[in-house]
PDB file of C-alpha atoms in Angstrom:
ATOM      1  CA  LYS A1098     -11.251 -58.106 301.053  1.00 79.00           C
ATOM      2  CA  ASN A1099      -9.840 -60.384 298.341  1.00 82.00           C
ATOM      3  CA  GLN A1100     -10.798 -63.963 299.137  1.00 91.00           C
ATOM      4  CA  VAL A1101     -10.906 -67.367 297.506  1.00 95.00           C
ATOM      5  CA  GLU A1102     -13.221 -70.001 298.961  1.00 96.00           C
ATOM      6  CA  GLN A1103     -13.280 -73.652 297.969  1.00 97.00           C
ATOM      7  CA  SER A1104     -15.736 -76.451 298.503  1.00 97.00           C
ATOM      8  CA  PRO A1105     -15.938 -79.118 299.586  1.00 97.00           C
ATOM      9  CA  GLN A1106     -13.124 -79.027 302.107  1.00 96.00           C
ATOM     10  CA  SER A1107     -12.534 -82.737 301.537  1.00 97.00           C
ATOM     11  CA  LEU A1108     -13.894 -85.396 299.233  1.00 97.00           C
ATOM     12  CA  ILE A1109     -13.634 -89.178 299.023  1.00 98.00           C
ATOM     13  CA  ILE A1110     -14.440 -90.982 295.775  1.00 97.00           C
ATOM     14  CA  LEU A1111     -13.878 -94.406 294.276  1.00 98.00           C
ATOM     15  CA  GLU A1112     -11.380 -94.965 291.510  1.00 98.00           C
ATOM     16  CA  GLY A1113     -12.906 -94.427 288.086  1.00 97.00           C
ATOM     17  CA  LYS A1114     -15.566 -92.001 289.278  1.00 98.00           C
ATOM     18  CA  ASN A1115     -15.836 -88.348 288.255  1.00 98.00           C
ATOM     19  CA  CYS A1116     -15.879 -85.412 290.633  1.00 98.00           C
ATOM     20  CA  THR A1117     -16.228 -81.632 290.572  1.00 98.00           C
ATOM     21  CA  LEU A1118     -14.540 -79.161 292.877  1.00 98.00           C
ATOM     22  CA  GLN A1119     -15.841 -75.615 293.378  1.00 98.00           C
ATOM     23  CA  CYS A1120     -14.174 -72.247 293.803  1.00 98.00           C
ATOM     24  CA  ASN A1121     -15.778 -68.865 294.551  1.00 97.00           C
ATOM     25  CA  TYR A1122     -13.741 -65.696 294.638  1.00 96.00           C
ATOM     26  CA  THR A1123     -14.163 -62.028 295.503  1.00 93.00           C
ATOM     27  CA  VAL A1124     -10.872 -60.826 294.011  1.00 87.00           C
ATOM     28  CA  SER A1125     -10.998 -57.524 292.189  1.00 85.00           C
ATOM     29  CA  PRO A1126      -9.749 -56.486 289.712  1.00 86.00           C
ATOM     30  CA  PHE A1127      -9.509 -59.970 288.204  1.00 88.00           C
ATOM     31  CA  SER A1128      -6.579 -61.043 286.047  1.00 88.00           C
ATOM     32  CA  ASN A1129      -6.536 -64.821 285.924  1.00 92.00           C
ATOM     33  CA  LEU A1130      -7.544 -67.966 287.795  1.00 95.00           C
ATOM     34  CA  ARG A1131      -5.373 -71.025 288.286  1.00 95.00           C
ATOM     35  CA  TRP A1132      -5.883 -74.530 289.574  1.00 98.00           C
ATOM     36  CA  TYR A1133      -2.957 -76.274 291.228  1.00 97.00           C
ATOM     37  CA  LYS A1134      -2.508 -79.860 292.391  1.00 97.00           C
ATOM     38  CA  GLN A1135      -0.478 -80.312 295.563  1.00 95.00           C
ATOM     39  CA  ASP A1136       0.624 -83.759 296.652  1.00 94.00           C
ATOM     40  CA  THR A1137       1.255 -84.220 300.366  1.00 90.00           C
ATOM     41  CA  GLY A1138       4.633 -82.785 301.332  1.00 86.00           C
ATOM     42  CA  ARG A1139       5.286 -81.354 297.875  1.00 90.00           C
ATOM     43  CA  GLY A1140       4.968 -77.987 296.151  1.00 92.00           C
ATOM     44  CA  PRO A1141       1.902 -77.139 294.039  1.00 95.00           C
ATOM     45  CA  VAL A1142       1.919 -78.022 290.348  1.00 95.00           C
ATOM     46  CA  SER A1143      -0.087 -75.957 287.863  1.00 94.00           C
ATOM     47  CA  LEU A1144      -3.020 -77.648 286.105  1.00 96.00           C
ATOM     48  CA  THR A1145      -4.672 -74.729 284.262  1.00 95.00           C
ATOM     49  CA  ILE A1146      -4.518 -70.953 283.977  1.00 93.00           C
ATOM     50  CA  MET A1147      -7.562 -69.057 282.657  1.00 94.00           C
ATOM     51  CA  THR A1148      -8.024 -65.397 281.852  1.00 91.00           C
ATOM     52  CA  PHE A1149     -11.234 -63.373 281.893  1.00 85.00           C
ATOM     53  CA  SER A1150     -12.118 -64.300 278.329  1.00 89.00           C
ATOM     54  CA  GLU A1151     -11.744 -68.061 278.765  1.00 91.00           C
ATOM     55  CA  ASN A1152     -14.615 -70.087 280.181  1.00 93.00           C
ATOM     56  CA  THR A1153     -13.186 -73.578 279.885  1.00 96.00           C
ATOM     57  CA  LYS A1154      -9.762 -75.165 279.674  1.00 96.00           C
ATOM     58  CA  SER A1155      -8.700 -78.801 279.746  1.00 96.00           C
ATOM     59  CA  ASN A1156      -5.518 -80.576 280.757  1.00 96.00           C
ATOM     60  CA  GLY A1157      -5.938 -84.286 280.166  1.00 97.00           C
ATOM     61  CA  ARG A1158      -8.593 -85.592 282.552  1.00 97.00           C
ATOM     62  CA  TYR A1159      -8.835 -82.195 284.258  1.00 98.00           C
ATOM     63  CA  THR A1160     -11.311 -79.597 282.940  1.00 98.00           C
ATOM     64  CA  ALA A1161     -11.634 -76.175 284.531  1.00 98.00           C
ATOM     65  CA  THR A1162     -14.509 -73.773 283.946  1.00 97.00           C
ATOM     66  CA  LEU A1163     -14.726 -70.082 284.739  1.00 97.00           C
ATOM     67  CA  ASP A1164     -17.754 -67.815 285.050  1.00 95.00           C
ATOM     68  CA  ALA A1165     -16.314 -64.338 285.522  1.00 91.00           C
ATOM     69  CA  ASP A1166     -19.786 -62.825 285.954  1.00 92.00           C
ATOM     70  CA  THR A1167     -20.654 -64.927 288.995  1.00 94.00           C
ATOM     71  CA  LYS A1168     -16.991 -65.210 290.064  1.00 95.00           C
ATOM     72  CA  GLN A1169     -17.100 -68.980 290.171  1.00 97.00           C
ATOM     73  CA  SER A1170     -14.848 -71.702 288.864  1.00 98.00           C
ATOM     74  CA  SER A1171     -14.961 -75.463 288.923  1.00 98.00           C
ATOM     75  CA  LEU A1172     -12.462 -78.243 288.339  1.00 98.00           C
ATOM     76  CA  HIS A1173     -13.874 -81.469 286.929  1.00 98.00           C
ATOM     77  CA  ILE A1174     -11.843 -84.658 287.172  1.00 98.00           C
ATOM     78  CA  THR A1175     -12.867 -87.464 284.841  1.00 98.00           C
ATOM     79  CA  ALA A1176     -12.260 -91.170 285.464  1.00 98.00           C
ATOM     80  CA  SER A1177     -10.332 -90.590 288.677  1.00 97.00           C
ATOM     81  CA  GLN A1178      -7.127 -92.497 289.411  1.00 97.00           C
ATOM     82  CA  LEU A1179      -5.398 -93.275 292.692  1.00 97.00           C
ATOM     83  CA  SER A1180      -2.714 -90.763 291.743  1.00 97.00           C
ATOM     84  CA  ASP A1181      -5.327 -88.001 291.749  1.00 98.00           C
ATOM     85  CA  SER A1182      -5.314 -88.128 295.557  1.00 98.00           C
ATOM     86  CA  ALA A1183      -4.009 -84.684 296.501  1.00 97.00           C
ATOM     87  CA  SER A1184      -5.110 -81.204 297.484  1.00 97.00           C
ATOM     88  CA  TYR A1185      -6.488 -79.058 294.681  1.00 98.00           C
ATOM     89  CA  ILE A1186      -5.957 -75.359 295.155  1.00 97.00           C
ATOM     90  CA  CYS A1187      -7.797 -72.539 293.406  1.00 97.00           C
ATOM     91  CA  VAL A1188      -5.662 -69.421 293.008  1.00 96.00           C
ATOM     92  CA  VAL A1189      -6.790 -66.019 291.747  1.00 94.00           C
ATOM     93  CA  SER A1190      -4.560 -63.217 290.544  1.00 90.00           C
ATOM     94  CA  ALA A1191      -5.560 -59.576 290.642  1.00 84.00           C
ATOM     95  CA  ASN A1192      -3.932 -57.128 288.238  1.00 70.00           C
ATOM     96  CA  THR A1193      -0.681 -57.474 290.116  1.00 67.00           C
ATOM     97  CA  ASP A1194       1.856 -60.218 290.548  1.00 69.00           C
ATOM     98  CA  LYS A1195       0.230 -61.331 293.794  1.00 78.00           C
ATOM     99  CA  LEU A1196      -1.628 -64.632 293.950  1.00 88.00           C
ATOM    100  CA  ILE A1197      -4.506 -65.224 296.368  1.00 91.00           C
ATOM    101  CA  PHE A1198      -4.739 -68.858 297.390  1.00 94.00           C
ATOM    102  CA  GLY A1199      -7.729 -70.865 298.532  1.00 95.00           C
ATOM    103  CA  THR A1200      -7.308 -73.413 301.314  1.00 94.00           C
ATOM    104  CA  GLY A1201      -7.821 -76.269 298.872  1.00 96.00           C
ATOM    105  CA  THR A1202     -10.009 -79.336 298.536  1.00 97.00           C
ATOM    106  CA  ARG A1203      -8.411 -82.522 299.794  1.00 97.00           C
ATOM    107  CA  LEU A1204      -9.352 -85.359 297.418  1.00 98.00           C
ATOM    108  CA  GLN A1205      -8.876 -89.002 298.319  1.00 98.00           C
ATOM    109  CA  VAL A1206      -9.394 -91.670 295.672  1.00 98.00           C
ATOM    110  CA  PHE A1207      -9.857 -95.205 296.937  1.00 97.00           C
ATOM    111  CA  PRO A1208      -9.673 -98.448 294.904  1.00 96.00           C
TER     112      PRO A1208
ATOM    113  CA  GLU B  84       9.044 -81.289 286.740  1.00 58.00           C
ATOM    114  CA  ALA B  85      10.168 -77.728 287.270  1.00 68.00           C
ATOM    115  CA  ASP B  86      13.876 -77.043 287.732  1.00 91.00           C
ATOM    116  CA  ILE B  87      13.571 -75.449 291.144  1.00 96.00           C
ATOM    117  CA  TYR B  88      15.224 -76.961 294.189  1.00 96.00           C
ATOM    118  CA  GLN B  89      15.005 -76.495 297.919  1.00 97.00           C
ATOM    119  CA  THR B  90      17.256 -77.758 300.683  1.00 97.00           C
ATOM    120  CA  PRO B  91      16.929 -79.102 303.218  1.00 97.00           C
ATOM    121  CA  ARG B  92      13.612 -80.869 302.666  1.00 96.00           C
ATOM    122  CA  TYR B  93      13.140 -81.375 306.407  1.00 97.00           C
ATOM    123  CA  LEU B  94      14.768 -79.537 309.298  1.00 97.00           C
ATOM    124  CA  VAL B  95      14.298 -79.956 313.038  1.00 97.00           C
ATOM    125  CA  ILE B  96      16.150 -77.355 315.049  1.00 96.00           C
ATOM    126  CA  GLY B  97      16.195 -75.901 318.549  1.00 96.00           C
ATOM    127  CA  THR B  98      14.966 -72.477 319.594  1.00 96.00           C
ATOM    128  CA  GLY B  99      17.422 -69.630 319.073  1.00 96.00           C
ATOM    129  CA  LYS B 100      19.395 -71.220 316.230  1.00 96.00           C
ATOM    130  CA  LYS B 101      20.117 -69.389 313.012  1.00 96.00           C
ATOM    131  CA  ILE B 102      18.929 -71.189 309.890  1.00 96.00           C
ATOM    132  CA  THR B 103      19.086 -70.643 306.158  1.00 97.00           C
ATOM    133  CA  LEU B 104      16.700 -72.313 303.751  1.00 97.00           C
ATOM    134  CA  GLU B 105      18.139 -72.656 300.274  1.00 98.00           C
ATOM    135  CA  CYS B 106      16.266 -72.197 297.008  1.00 98.00           C
ATOM    136  CA  SER B 107      17.736 -72.330 293.537  1.00 98.00           C
ATOM    137  CA  GLN B 108      16.333 -72.505 290.013  1.00 97.00           C
ATOM    138  CA  THR B 109      17.973 -73.226 286.683  1.00 95.00           C
ATOM    139  CA  MET B 110      15.291 -71.718 284.448  1.00 94.00           C
ATOM    140  CA  GLY B 111      16.798 -68.223 284.364  1.00 93.00           C
ATOM    141  CA  HIS B 112      13.684 -66.715 285.935  1.00 95.00           C
ATOM    142  CA  ASP B 113      13.982 -63.178 287.210  1.00 93.00           C
ATOM    143  CA  LYS B 114      11.072 -63.431 289.632  1.00 95.00           C
ATOM    144  CA  MET B 115      11.272 -65.551 292.757  1.00 96.00           C
ATOM    145  CA  TYR B 116       8.988 -65.953 295.763  1.00 96.00           C
ATOM    146  CA  TRP B 117       8.859 -67.446 299.256  1.00 97.00           C
ATOM    147  CA  TYR B 118       5.570 -68.703 300.648  1.00 96.00           C
ATOM    148  CA  GLN B 119       4.663 -70.056 304.076  1.00 96.00           C
ATOM    149  CA  GLN B 120       2.032 -72.775 304.437  1.00 94.00           C
ATOM    150  CA  ASP B 121       0.668 -74.272 307.643  1.00 93.00           C
ATOM    151  CA  PRO B 122      -1.028 -77.719 307.474  1.00 87.00           C
ATOM    152  CA  GLY B 123      -4.427 -77.519 305.811  1.00 86.00           C
ATOM    153  CA  MET B 124      -4.104 -73.788 305.280  1.00 90.00           C
ATOM    154  CA  GLU B 125      -3.537 -71.549 302.286  1.00 91.00           C
ATOM    155  CA  LEU B 126      -0.158 -70.338 301.059  1.00 93.00           C
ATOM    156  CA  HIS B 127       0.888 -66.869 302.173  1.00 94.00           C
ATOM    157  CA  LEU B 128       3.516 -64.788 300.385  1.00 93.00           C
ATOM    158  CA  ILE B 129       6.291 -63.690 302.757  1.00 95.00           C
ATOM    159  CA  HIS B 130       9.001 -62.416 300.368  1.00 96.00           C
ATOM    160  CA  TYR B 131       9.528 -61.847 296.670  1.00 94.00           C
ATOM    161  CA  SER B 132      12.205 -60.608 294.312  1.00 95.00           C
ATOM    162  CA  TYR B 133      12.020 -59.199 290.796  1.00 93.00           C
ATOM    163  CA  GLY B 134      15.703 -59.709 290.099  1.00 94.00           C
ATOM    164  CA  VAL B 135      19.234 -59.422 291.454  1.00 95.00           C
ATOM    165  CA  ASN B 136      19.487 -57.040 294.426  1.00 95.00           C
ATOM    166  CA  SER B 137      15.681 -56.692 294.535  1.00 94.00           C
ATOM    167  CA  THR B 138      13.761 -57.991 297.571  1.00 95.00           C
ATOM    168  CA  GLU B 139      10.327 -57.069 298.903  1.00 93.00           C
ATOM    169  CA  LYS B 140       8.183 -58.177 301.821  1.00 92.00           C
ATOM    170  CA  GLY B 141       5.004 -60.046 301.031  1.00 89.00           C
ATOM    171  CA  ASP B 142       1.527 -59.917 302.499  1.00 83.00           C
ATOM    172  CA  LEU B 143       2.289 -62.010 305.581  1.00 83.00           C
ATOM    173  CA  SER B 144       4.620 -60.435 308.100  1.00 80.00           C
ATOM    174  CA  SER B 145       7.668 -62.600 308.686  1.00 83.00           C
ATOM    175  CA  GLU B 146      10.750 -62.311 310.855  1.00 88.00           C
ATOM    176  CA  SER B 147      12.789 -63.967 308.119  1.00 92.00           C
ATOM    177  CA  THR B 148      15.028 -62.135 305.666  1.00 94.00           C
ATOM    178  CA  VAL B 149      16.016 -62.917 302.091  1.00 96.00           C
ATOM    179  CA  SER B 150      18.774 -61.973 299.678  1.00 96.00           C
ATOM    180  CA  ARG B 151      19.161 -62.123 295.886  1.00 97.00           C
ATOM    181  CA  ILE B 152      22.794 -61.846 294.929  1.00 97.00           C
ATOM    182  CA  ARG B 153      22.511 -64.218 291.966  1.00 96.00           C
ATOM    183  CA  THR B 154      19.565 -64.733 289.615  1.00 96.00           C
ATOM    184  CA  GLU B 155      19.336 -68.442 290.347  1.00 97.00           C
ATOM    185  CA  HIS B 156      19.619 -68.279 294.135  1.00 97.00           C
ATOM    186  CA  PHE B 157      17.103 -66.909 296.686  1.00 98.00           C
ATOM    187  CA  PRO B 158      17.923 -68.036 300.251  1.00 98.00           C
ATOM    188  CA  LEU B 159      15.734 -67.323 303.276  1.00 97.00           C
ATOM    189  CA  THR B 160      17.300 -66.769 306.710  1.00 96.00           C
ATOM    190  CA  LEU B 161      15.901 -66.854 310.228  1.00 94.00           C
ATOM    191  CA  GLU B 162      18.368 -65.257 312.663  1.00 94.00           C
ATOM    192  CA  SER B 163      16.806 -66.832 315.759  1.00 94.00           C
ATOM    193  CA  ALA B 164      14.323 -69.634 315.219  1.00 95.00           C
ATOM    194  CA  ARG B 165      11.251 -69.895 317.445  1.00 95.00           C
ATOM    195  CA  PRO B 166       8.511 -72.553 317.714  1.00 96.00           C
ATOM    196  CA  SER B 167       6.127 -70.111 315.987  1.00 94.00           C
ATOM    197  CA  HIS B 168       8.310 -70.433 312.867  1.00 95.00           C
ATOM    198  CA  THR B 169       7.353 -74.100 312.540  1.00 96.00           C
ATOM    199  CA  SER B 170       5.764 -74.384 309.100  1.00 96.00           C
ATOM    200  CA  GLN B 171       6.314 -75.438 305.490  1.00 96.00           C
ATOM    201  CA  TYR B 172       8.274 -72.969 303.370  1.00 97.00           C
ATOM    202  CA  LEU B 173       7.786 -73.066 299.607  1.00 97.00           C
ATOM    203  CA  CYS B 174       9.951 -71.306 297.050  1.00 97.00           C
ATOM    204  CA  ALA B 175       8.664 -70.437 293.568  1.00 96.00           C
ATOM    205  CA  SER B 176       9.861 -68.689 290.443  1.00 96.00           C
ATOM    206  CA  SER B 177       8.305 -67.286 287.272  1.00 94.00           C
ATOM    207  CA  ARG B 178       9.449 -65.806 283.975  1.00 90.00           C
ATOM    208  CA  GLY B 179       7.259 -62.751 284.353  1.00 80.00           C
ATOM    209  CA  THR B 180       4.261 -61.264 286.088  1.00 74.00           C
ATOM    210  CA  GLY B 181       0.578 -61.529 285.244  1.00 72.00           C
ATOM    211  CA  ILE B 182      -0.336 -64.652 283.299  1.00 81.00           C
ATOM    212  CA  TYR B 183       3.047 -66.328 283.709  1.00 85.00           C
ATOM    213  CA  GLU B 184       3.076 -69.576 285.611  1.00 88.00           C
ATOM    214  CA  GLN B 185       4.765 -69.839 288.987  1.00 92.00           C
ATOM    215  CA  TYR B 186       6.820 -72.998 289.409  1.00 94.00           C
ATOM    216  CA  PHE B 187       7.152 -74.304 292.947  1.00 96.00           C
ATOM    217  CA  GLY B 188       9.940 -76.176 294.655  1.00 96.00           C
ATOM    218  CA  PRO B 189       9.243 -79.234 296.833  1.00 95.00           C
ATOM    219  CA  GLY B 190       9.291 -77.194 300.041  1.00 96.00           C
ATOM    220  CA  THR B 191      11.163 -77.272 303.340  1.00 97.00           C
ATOM    221  CA  ARG B 192       9.290 -78.490 306.380  1.00 96.00           C
ATOM    222  CA  LEU B 193      10.740 -76.668 309.377  1.00 97.00           C
ATOM    223  CA  THR B 194      10.138 -77.740 312.968  1.00 97.00           C
ATOM    224  CA  VAL B 195      11.502 -75.588 315.782  1.00 97.00           C
ATOM    225  CA  THR B 196      11.534 -77.290 319.171  1.00 96.00           C
TER     226      THR B 196
END
């Protein structure tokens, strides 16, 4: 069964600190992996999209890594800001148009 | 910000009422999607369309229906709302399949009493 699992389920950090979110997937065949940021009550916004051949991609303070062999990805947030408080969703696409969503990691950044 | 819009943003309605959730995009995307998301849970695809007059059911069974008469417009209709339909409904669009990004609207939070 195609699945995407994320950890931790929730995370609290202080402003200015770094953090890393994890994603494991069992989707096959693999096409691409995406990280989305979803603010409360809003739609998800894309942070990165990575294909099989990419093992790292950055978007400002966000850096995603992908290990297609172990089927793992991580999202590293550097120098966190209050506005980073949101849910971060890992999404994997098989060789179709369908996206398989994880349940997300809820990040709270406190001053 | 993506040019994809949903109305209403919030809707509280009684059981048995007919409702239509609106979704429109101004990016000229052929592909559009409806997802359902319960609090703290993952998004599930309920409907998608690859263009005008094309509609398909997604992975999650839904009693809702959709139509695609114009490229920019993809409304979702519930003929008779029930409390089990209470959820957040997210509309998305993309230029193509595969690596193309899906842009999401802000969502409609539906509560059926």
